[in-house]
Amino acid sequence: MILVLQQNATNAQIEALQAQMHARGLITQDITGEHTHMMGLAGDVSGVDADTLLRSEVIERVIKVSEPYKLAGRRFHPGDTAISVGGATVGGGSLAVMAGPCSVESEEQILSIARDVKNAGASFLRGGAFKPRSSPYSFQGLGLDGLELLKTASEKTGLPVVTEIMSQAHLADFEREVDVIQIGARNMQNFPLLRDVGALGKPVLIKRGASASIDELLMAADYVLMGGKSPVILCERGIRTFETATRNTLDISAVPVLKEKSHLPVIVDPSHGTGHWRLVEPMAMAAVAAGCDGLMIEVHGSPETALCDGQQSVTPALFHRLMGRVKEIHALLHGKEGENYAG
Ligand code: PEP
Ligand code: MN
């Protein structure tokens, strides 16, 4: 629900209205346009009666929001959101590339890949310490030791770190050690985890569940945003379809759909999206051409010996070439760094 406020509403009146809504357990969002002042209401608005609200002299009009997500939607936040973290920015016309191995395997491995991806122009280091493996017999990640190694690599290269959390038991560790907290596809609908991560105040990257619709992804984002502290980055990483030629079907159309529906930055992961290293570069280019704000790419120094996802990991040399190509495509759409020619 959106309340359009009277032009002459005073700050005191608006604050009183806000307090009234908070007392009903609702979340309010200030939506200020050039000539309009509006207040978005999220939460259980079933008990809020529009006619009763209109009796208030502060409220001019009540608009019902039909979308099932609110805080992630453009109705509540018309302008694009850009998120700055550790000297890097996601959204706002830049191209943020998060690159690194599927899993942290050793200090030597993560340091060497971190240096490689930084030299190639990546702005974040990715790497899994807690791995959501389908088989309980597969390598499960280095856990807390992995987080320490990521931190060391971050300190040595200056790259902020993005890595996946799987359990509430590690909230404090992630709060301390990590720059962007990743919610993996398998946990996209782990609602208690989403809420708790949203209370930390760190940027959260949410990957689309393999069987999740776009609206479900945006509702997951609302779970995090409800905490009022943590900004969200959305990630398309492929969905399950009948097609078996690729590991998942990368839904490139999700990029313009998400950009239309949501103000949040959208990145694409062509590594998990395809499952094949040869397909990573063409799909990265397609994603950038479709208007995404960034990419997540798995890179490994020797993919044939990787402990996880070697088949979809590109070598540092290929990553370097990919970066050159995606930057060219991005420049075609957005102009040079800092200029935005996109329509
Ligand atoms: C990952 O990024 O390492 C990962 C496991 O991805 P997803 O959750 O998309 O499968
Ligand atoms: Mn992986």
Short mmCIF file of C-alpha atoms and ligand atoms in Angstrom, two decimals:
data_model
loop_
_atom_site.label_atom_id
_atom_site.label_comp_id
_atom_site.label_asym_id
_atom_site.label_seq_id
_atom_site.Cartn_x
_atom_site.Cartn_y
_atom_site.Cartn_z
CA MET A 1 0.00 0.00 0.00
CA ILE A 2 1.26 3.49 -0.83
CA LEU A 3 -0.06 6.62 0.88
CA VAL A 4 0.12 9.77 -1.24
CA LEU A 5 0.54 12.61 1.23
CA GLN A 6 -0.87 16.13 0.95
CA GLN A 7 1.55 18.68 -0.52
CA ASN A 8 1.35 20.79 2.61
CA ALA A 9 1.85 17.95 5.11
CA THR A 10 4.29 19.03 7.81
CA ASN A 11 7.21 16.92 9.03
CA ALA A 12 5.53 16.58 12.41
CA GLN A 13 2.37 15.23 10.77
CA ILE A 14 4.36 12.78 8.67
CA GLU A 15 6.32 11.56 11.68
CA ALA A 16 3.10 11.06 13.65
CA LEU A 17 1.64 9.05 10.76
CA GLN A 18 4.82 6.99 10.59
CA ALA A 19 4.65 6.25 14.32
CA GLN A 20 1.00 5.23 13.93
CA MET A 21 1.94 2.73 11.19
CA HIS A 22 4.92 1.36 13.14
CA ALA A 23 2.62 0.81 16.11
CA ARG A 24 0.52 -1.42 13.82
CA GLY A 25 3.63 -3.47 13.07
CA LEU A 26 4.04 -2.03 9.57
CA ILE A 27 7.25 -0.98 7.85
CA THR A 28 7.20 2.49 6.30
CA GLN A 29 9.29 3.66 3.39
CA ASP A 30 9.68 7.27 2.39
CA ILE A 31 9.08 7.69 -1.37
CA THR A 32 9.84 11.29 -2.22
CA GLY A 33 9.44 12.41 -5.82
CA GLU A 34 10.10 15.87 -7.26
CA HIS A 35 6.53 17.04 -6.66
CA THR A 36 5.06 14.24 -4.57
CA HIS A 37 5.57 12.91 -1.09
CA MET A 38 4.51 9.33 -0.54
CA MET A 39 4.84 6.70 2.16
CA GLY A 40 5.07 3.02 1.30
CA LEU A 41 3.58 0.52 3.75
CA ALA A 42 4.91 -3.02 3.89
CA GLY A 43 3.84 -5.79 6.21
CA ASP A 44 0.41 -7.21 6.91
CA VAL A 45 -1.83 -4.43 5.56
CA SER A 46 -4.95 -6.62 5.56
CA GLY A 47 -6.28 -4.79 8.62
CA VAL A 48 -5.61 -1.34 7.15
CA ASP A 49 -8.75 0.22 5.71
CA ALA A 50 -8.23 2.77 2.93
CA ASP A 51 -11.41 4.73 3.74
CA THR A 52 -10.39 5.10 7.37
CA LEU A 53 -6.93 6.29 6.33
CA LEU A 54 -8.44 8.91 4.04
CA ARG A 55 -10.08 10.57 7.03
CA SER A 56 -6.60 11.75 8.00
CA GLU A 57 -5.95 15.24 6.68
CA VAL A 58 -2.36 14.26 5.81
CA ILE A 59 -3.32 11.58 3.30
CA GLU A 60 -4.53 12.57 -0.16
CA ARG A 61 -4.81 9.16 -1.82
CA VAL A 62 -4.23 5.47 -1.14
CA ILE A 63 -2.71 3.22 -3.81
CA LYS A 64 -2.92 -0.55 -3.43
CA VAL A 65 0.27 -2.35 -4.48
CA SER A 66 -0.58 -5.61 -6.19
CA GLU A 67 2.97 -6.99 -6.41
CA PRO A 68 3.72 -9.57 -3.70
CA TYR A 69 7.09 -7.92 -2.98
CA LYS A 70 7.26 -4.34 -1.75
CA LEU A 71 10.68 -3.13 -0.54
CA ALA A 72 12.53 -4.63 -3.50
CA GLY A 73 10.07 -3.11 -5.96
CA ARG A 74 10.32 0.10 -7.95
CA ARG A 75 6.99 1.36 -6.63
CA PHE A 76 8.57 1.77 -3.21
CA HIS A 77 11.91 2.93 -4.56
CA PRO A 78 11.76 4.31 -8.10
CA GLY A 79 15.47 5.14 -8.53
CA ASP A 80 18.24 2.57 -9.01
CA THR A 81 20.10 1.44 -5.90
CA ALA A 82 23.90 1.40 -6.00
CA ILE A 83 25.82 -0.38 -3.24
CA SER A 84 29.34 0.61 -2.29
CA VAL A 85 31.49 -1.80 -0.36
CA GLY A 86 35.21 -1.88 0.31
CA GLY A 87 35.99 0.62 -2.45
CA ALA A 88 33.88 -1.22 -5.06
CA THR A 89 30.38 -0.38 -6.28
CA VAL A 90 27.59 -2.62 -7.50
CA GLY A 91 24.96 -0.78 -9.55
CA GLY A 92 24.94 2.85 -10.62
CA GLY A 93 26.30 2.23 -14.11
CA SER A 94 29.47 0.35 -13.16
CA LEU A 95 30.22 -3.28 -14.01
CA ALA A 96 31.08 -5.21 -10.84
CA VAL A 97 32.83 -8.50 -11.48
CA MET A 98 33.11 -11.00 -8.63
CA ALA A 99 35.60 -13.70 -9.50
CA GLY A 100 37.48 -16.53 -7.86
CA PRO A 101 37.32 -20.26 -7.27
CA CYS A 102 34.22 -22.23 -6.44
CA SER A 103 35.90 -23.20 -3.16
CA VAL A 104 38.81 -21.94 -1.14
CA GLU A 105 41.27 -24.85 -1.18
CA SER A 106 44.50 -23.49 0.32
CA GLU A 107 46.26 -20.23 1.10
CA GLU A 108 48.47 -20.52 -1.94
CA GLN A 109 45.51 -21.22 -4.23
CA ILE A 110 43.30 -18.35 -3.03
CA LEU A 111 46.16 -15.81 -2.98
CA SER A 112 47.23 -16.69 -6.46
CA ILE A 113 43.69 -16.55 -7.92
CA ALA A 114 42.94 -13.33 -6.03
CA ARG A 115 45.98 -11.69 -7.64
CA ASP A 116 45.06 -13.04 -11.07
CA VAL A 117 41.46 -11.84 -10.99
CA LYS A 118 42.47 -8.47 -9.60
CA ASN A 119 45.01 -7.99 -12.40
CA ALA A 120 42.31 -8.86 -14.92
CA GLY A 121 40.01 -6.16 -13.49
CA ALA A 122 37.69 -7.98 -11.08
CA SER A 123 36.38 -5.82 -8.26
CA PHE A 124 35.45 -8.59 -5.76
CA LEU A 125 36.98 -11.91 -4.77
CA ARG A 126 34.53 -14.79 -4.57
CA GLY A 127 35.23 -18.18 -3.00
CA GLY A 128 33.23 -20.69 -1.03
CA ALA A 129 34.27 -21.66 2.50
CA PHE A 130 30.99 -23.39 3.36
CA LYS A 131 29.90 -25.38 0.32
CA PRO A 132 26.34 -26.56 -0.31
CA ARG A 133 27.22 -29.87 -2.00
CA SER A 134 24.48 -32.18 -3.26
CA SER A 135 26.43 -35.19 -2.02
CA PRO A 136 27.47 -35.41 1.64
CA TYR A 137 30.59 -37.26 0.43
CA SER A 138 31.87 -34.36 -1.69
CA PHE A 139 34.33 -31.73 -0.42
CA GLN A 140 32.36 -29.52 1.96
CA GLY A 141 34.72 -26.53 2.07
CA LEU A 142 37.31 -25.38 4.61
CA GLY A 143 34.71 -23.71 6.84
CA LEU A 144 36.01 -21.06 9.23
CA ASP A 145 39.60 -21.63 8.04
CA GLY A 146 38.36 -20.76 4.56
CA LEU A 147 36.94 -17.46 5.81
CA GLU A 148 40.33 -16.62 7.34
CA LEU A 149 42.09 -17.36 4.07
CA LEU A 150 39.64 -15.17 2.15
CA LYS A 151 40.32 -12.36 4.60
CA THR A 152 44.06 -12.72 4.11
CA ALA A 153 43.63 -12.65 0.31
CA SER A 154 41.41 -9.59 0.65
CA GLU A 155 43.98 -7.78 2.78
CA LYS A 156 46.77 -8.58 0.32
CA THR A 157 44.86 -7.54 -2.80
CA GLY A 158 42.40 -4.93 -1.54
CA LEU A 159 39.51 -6.88 -3.09
CA PRO A 160 36.36 -7.13 -0.96
CA VAL A 161 35.15 -10.68 -0.39
CA VAL A 162 31.83 -12.31 -1.22
CA THR A 163 31.16 -15.76 0.21
CA GLU A 164 28.20 -17.96 1.07
CA ILE A 165 26.66 -18.41 4.51
CA MET A 166 24.74 -21.62 5.12
CA SER A 167 23.87 -21.50 8.78
CA GLN A 168 22.83 -19.00 11.42
CA ALA A 169 25.53 -20.50 13.61
CA HIS A 170 28.07 -18.48 11.58
CA LEU A 171 26.39 -15.06 11.56
CA ALA A 172 28.96 -13.49 13.88
CA ASP A 173 31.89 -14.91 11.85
CA PHE A 174 30.46 -13.56 8.60
CA GLU A 175 29.74 -10.20 10.18
CA ARG A 176 33.41 -9.97 11.18
CA GLU A 177 35.19 -11.48 8.20
CA VAL A 178 33.12 -10.93 5.06
CA ASP A 179 32.22 -7.89 2.93
CA VAL A 180 29.22 -9.28 1.01
CA ILE A 181 27.22 -12.21 2.38
CA GLN A 182 26.00 -14.64 -0.25
CA ILE A 183 22.75 -16.55 0.13
CA GLY A 184 23.04 -19.51 -2.21
CA ALA A 185 20.36 -20.80 -4.56
CA ARG A 186 19.53 -23.64 -2.15
CA ASN A 187 18.92 -21.23 0.72
CA MET A 188 16.99 -18.57 -1.20
CA GLN A 189 13.87 -19.56 0.68
CA ASN A 190 15.49 -20.20 4.05
CA PHE A 191 13.42 -17.42 5.56
CA PRO A 192 14.89 -17.37 9.09
CA LEU A 193 18.39 -17.15 7.57
CA LEU A 194 17.28 -14.28 5.28
CA ARG A 195 15.82 -12.36 8.21
CA ASP A 196 18.89 -12.85 10.40
CA VAL A 197 21.31 -11.85 7.66
CA GLY A 198 19.15 -8.76 7.02
CA ALA A 199 19.75 -7.64 10.59
CA LEU A 200 23.55 -7.51 10.20
CA GLY A 201 23.71 -4.40 8.01
CA LYS A 202 26.10 -5.93 5.46
CA PRO A 203 25.34 -6.14 1.74
CA VAL A 204 23.63 -9.44 0.89
CA LEU A 205 23.85 -11.16 -2.49
CA ILE A 206 20.84 -13.42 -3.06
CA LYS A 207 21.08 -16.10 -5.74
CA ARG A 208 17.90 -17.15 -7.46
CA GLY A 209 16.75 -20.61 -6.40
CA ALA A 210 16.96 -23.23 -9.15
CA SER A 211 13.18 -23.52 -9.18
CA ALA A 212 12.28 -20.03 -8.03
CA SER A 213 10.23 -17.53 -10.01
CA ILE A 214 11.34 -13.93 -10.32
CA ASP A 215 8.62 -12.82 -7.89
CA GLU A 216 9.86 -15.40 -5.36
CA LEU A 217 13.40 -14.03 -5.69
CA LEU A 218 12.08 -10.52 -5.05
CA MET A 219 10.10 -11.70 -2.01
CA ALA A 220 13.29 -13.29 -0.67
CA ALA A 221 14.93 -9.87 -1.09
CA ASP A 222 12.08 -8.31 0.92
CA TYR A 223 12.84 -10.70 3.80
CA VAL A 224 16.35 -9.25 3.96
CA LEU A 225 15.29 -5.64 3.34
CA MET A 226 12.67 -5.80 6.11
CA GLY A 227 15.53 -5.60 8.60
CA GLY A 228 16.05 -2.06 7.26
CA LYS A 229 19.82 -2.38 7.34
CA SER A 230 21.27 -4.64 4.67
CA PRO A 231 21.23 -3.66 1.00
CA VAL A 232 20.59 -6.48 -1.48
CA ILE A 233 22.18 -7.56 -4.77
CA LEU A 234 20.17 -10.01 -6.91
CA CYS A 235 21.87 -12.81 -8.84
CA GLU A 236 20.50 -14.83 -11.76
CA ARG A 237 22.34 -18.17 -11.82
CA GLY A 238 20.20 -20.38 -14.02
CA ILE A 239 17.05 -22.36 -13.38
CA ARG A 240 16.08 -26.00 -13.78
CA THR A 241 14.34 -26.82 -17.03
CA PHE A 242 13.97 -29.94 -19.19
CA GLU A 243 17.18 -29.02 -21.04
CA THR A 244 20.14 -31.27 -20.24
CA ALA A 245 22.80 -29.77 -22.52
CA THR A 246 23.62 -27.27 -19.78
CA ARG A 247 23.71 -27.66 -15.99
CA ASN A 248 20.96 -25.03 -15.65
CA THR A 249 19.16 -22.80 -18.13
CA LEU A 250 20.56 -19.31 -17.70
CA ASP A 251 17.57 -16.97 -17.80
CA ILE A 252 19.05 -13.91 -19.48
CA SER A 253 15.59 -12.38 -19.78
CA ALA A 254 15.52 -12.24 -15.97
CA VAL A 255 17.95 -9.31 -16.24
CA PRO A 256 15.64 -6.81 -17.98
CA VAL A 257 12.63 -8.20 -16.10
CA LEU A 258 14.35 -7.68 -12.73
CA LYS A 259 15.64 -4.26 -13.74
CA GLU A 260 12.10 -3.26 -14.64
CA LYS A 261 10.51 -4.59 -11.45
CA SER A 262 13.23 -3.77 -8.97
CA HIS A 263 15.62 -0.99 -8.03
CA LEU A 264 18.23 -3.47 -6.78
CA PRO A 265 21.44 -4.21 -8.69
CA VAL A 266 21.33 -7.42 -10.76
CA ILE A 267 24.32 -9.62 -11.45
CA VAL A 268 24.58 -12.83 -13.47
CA ASP A 269 26.53 -16.04 -12.78
CA PRO A 270 27.20 -17.78 -16.10
CA SER A 271 29.39 -20.41 -14.37
CA HIS A 272 26.59 -22.11 -12.42
CA GLY A 273 24.16 -20.94 -15.09
CA THR A 274 25.76 -23.16 -17.75
CA GLY A 275 28.05 -25.63 -15.96
CA HIS A 276 30.58 -25.56 -18.83
CA TRP A 277 33.68 -23.38 -18.98
CA ARG A 278 33.37 -22.88 -22.74
CA LEU A 279 29.94 -21.31 -22.30
CA VAL A 280 30.96 -18.91 -19.56
CA GLU A 281 32.44 -16.19 -21.78
CA PRO A 282 29.60 -16.04 -24.37
CA MET A 283 26.95 -16.00 -21.65
CA ALA A 284 28.86 -13.36 -19.67
CA MET A 285 28.83 -11.19 -22.79
CA ALA A 286 25.11 -11.84 -23.31
CA ALA A 287 24.36 -10.93 -19.70
CA VAL A 288 26.22 -7.64 -19.94
CA ALA A 289 24.50 -6.89 -23.26
CA ALA A 290 21.16 -7.52 -21.52
CA GLY A 291 21.98 -4.79 -19.00
CA CYS A 292 23.22 -6.52 -15.84
CA ASP A 293 25.22 -4.62 -13.22
CA GLY A 294 27.84 -7.29 -12.75
CA LEU A 295 28.98 -10.87 -13.07
CA MET A 296 30.03 -13.71 -10.82
CA ILE A 297 32.61 -15.95 -12.48
CA GLU A 298 34.40 -19.06 -11.22
CA VAL A 299 38.12 -18.93 -11.97
CA HIS A 300 40.68 -21.61 -11.10
CA GLY A 301 44.42 -21.86 -11.72
CA SER A 302 44.14 -25.54 -12.71
CA PRO A 303 40.47 -26.38 -13.26
CA GLU A 304 41.26 -30.06 -13.88
CA THR A 305 42.34 -30.47 -10.23
CA ALA A 306 39.72 -28.17 -8.65
CA LEU A 307 37.97 -29.68 -5.61
CA CYS A 308 34.64 -28.30 -6.81
CA ASP A 309 33.14 -27.17 -10.13
CA GLY A 310 36.32 -27.48 -12.22
CA GLN A 311 34.23 -28.19 -15.34
CA GLN A 312 32.72 -24.72 -15.21
CA SER A 313 35.79 -22.82 -14.03
CA VAL A 314 37.71 -20.68 -16.49
CA THR A 315 41.47 -20.28 -16.33
CA PRO A 316 42.99 -16.91 -15.41
CA ALA A 317 44.00 -16.45 -19.06
CA LEU A 318 40.47 -16.99 -20.32
CA PHE A 319 39.11 -14.78 -17.54
CA HIS A 320 41.44 -12.03 -18.71
CA ARG A 321 40.08 -12.26 -22.25
CA LEU A 322 36.49 -12.38 -20.95
CA MET A 323 37.04 -9.21 -18.94
CA GLY A 324 38.29 -7.35 -22.02
CA ARG A 325 35.25 -8.42 -24.00
CA VAL A 326 32.61 -7.68 -21.38
CA LYS A 327 34.14 -4.29 -20.68
CA GLU A 328 33.82 -3.40 -24.36
CA ILE A 329 30.17 -4.41 -24.40
CA HIS A 330 29.53 -2.51 -21.18
CA ALA A 331 31.20 0.61 -22.60
CA LEU A 332 28.96 0.40 -25.68
CA LEU A 333 25.90 0.56 -23.45
CA HIS A 334 27.08 2.91 -20.74
CA GLY A 335 29.90 4.93 -22.24
CA LYS A 336 33.19 5.35 -20.48
CA GLU A 337 33.55 4.94 -16.73
CA GLY A 338 31.36 7.47 -14.95
CA GLU A 339 29.24 8.39 -17.99
CA ASN A 340 25.91 6.76 -18.54
CA TYR A 341 24.46 6.81 -22.03
CA ALA A 342 21.90 4.08 -21.33
CA GLY A 343 18.36 5.08 -22.22
C1 PEP B 1 28.34 -20.80 -5.52
O1 PEP B 1 28.25 -19.64 -5.92
O2 PEP B 1 29.39 -21.31 -5.16
C2 PEP B 1 27.12 -21.66 -5.51
C3 PEP B 1 27.08 -22.79 -4.83
O3 PEP B 1 26.14 -21.18 -6.27
P1 PEP B 1 24.56 -21.53 -6.30
O4 PEP B 1 24.03 -21.25 -4.94
O5 PEP B 1 24.06 -20.57 -7.36
O6 PEP B 1 24.44 -22.97 -6.72
MN MN B 2 30.54 -23.54 -7.69
#
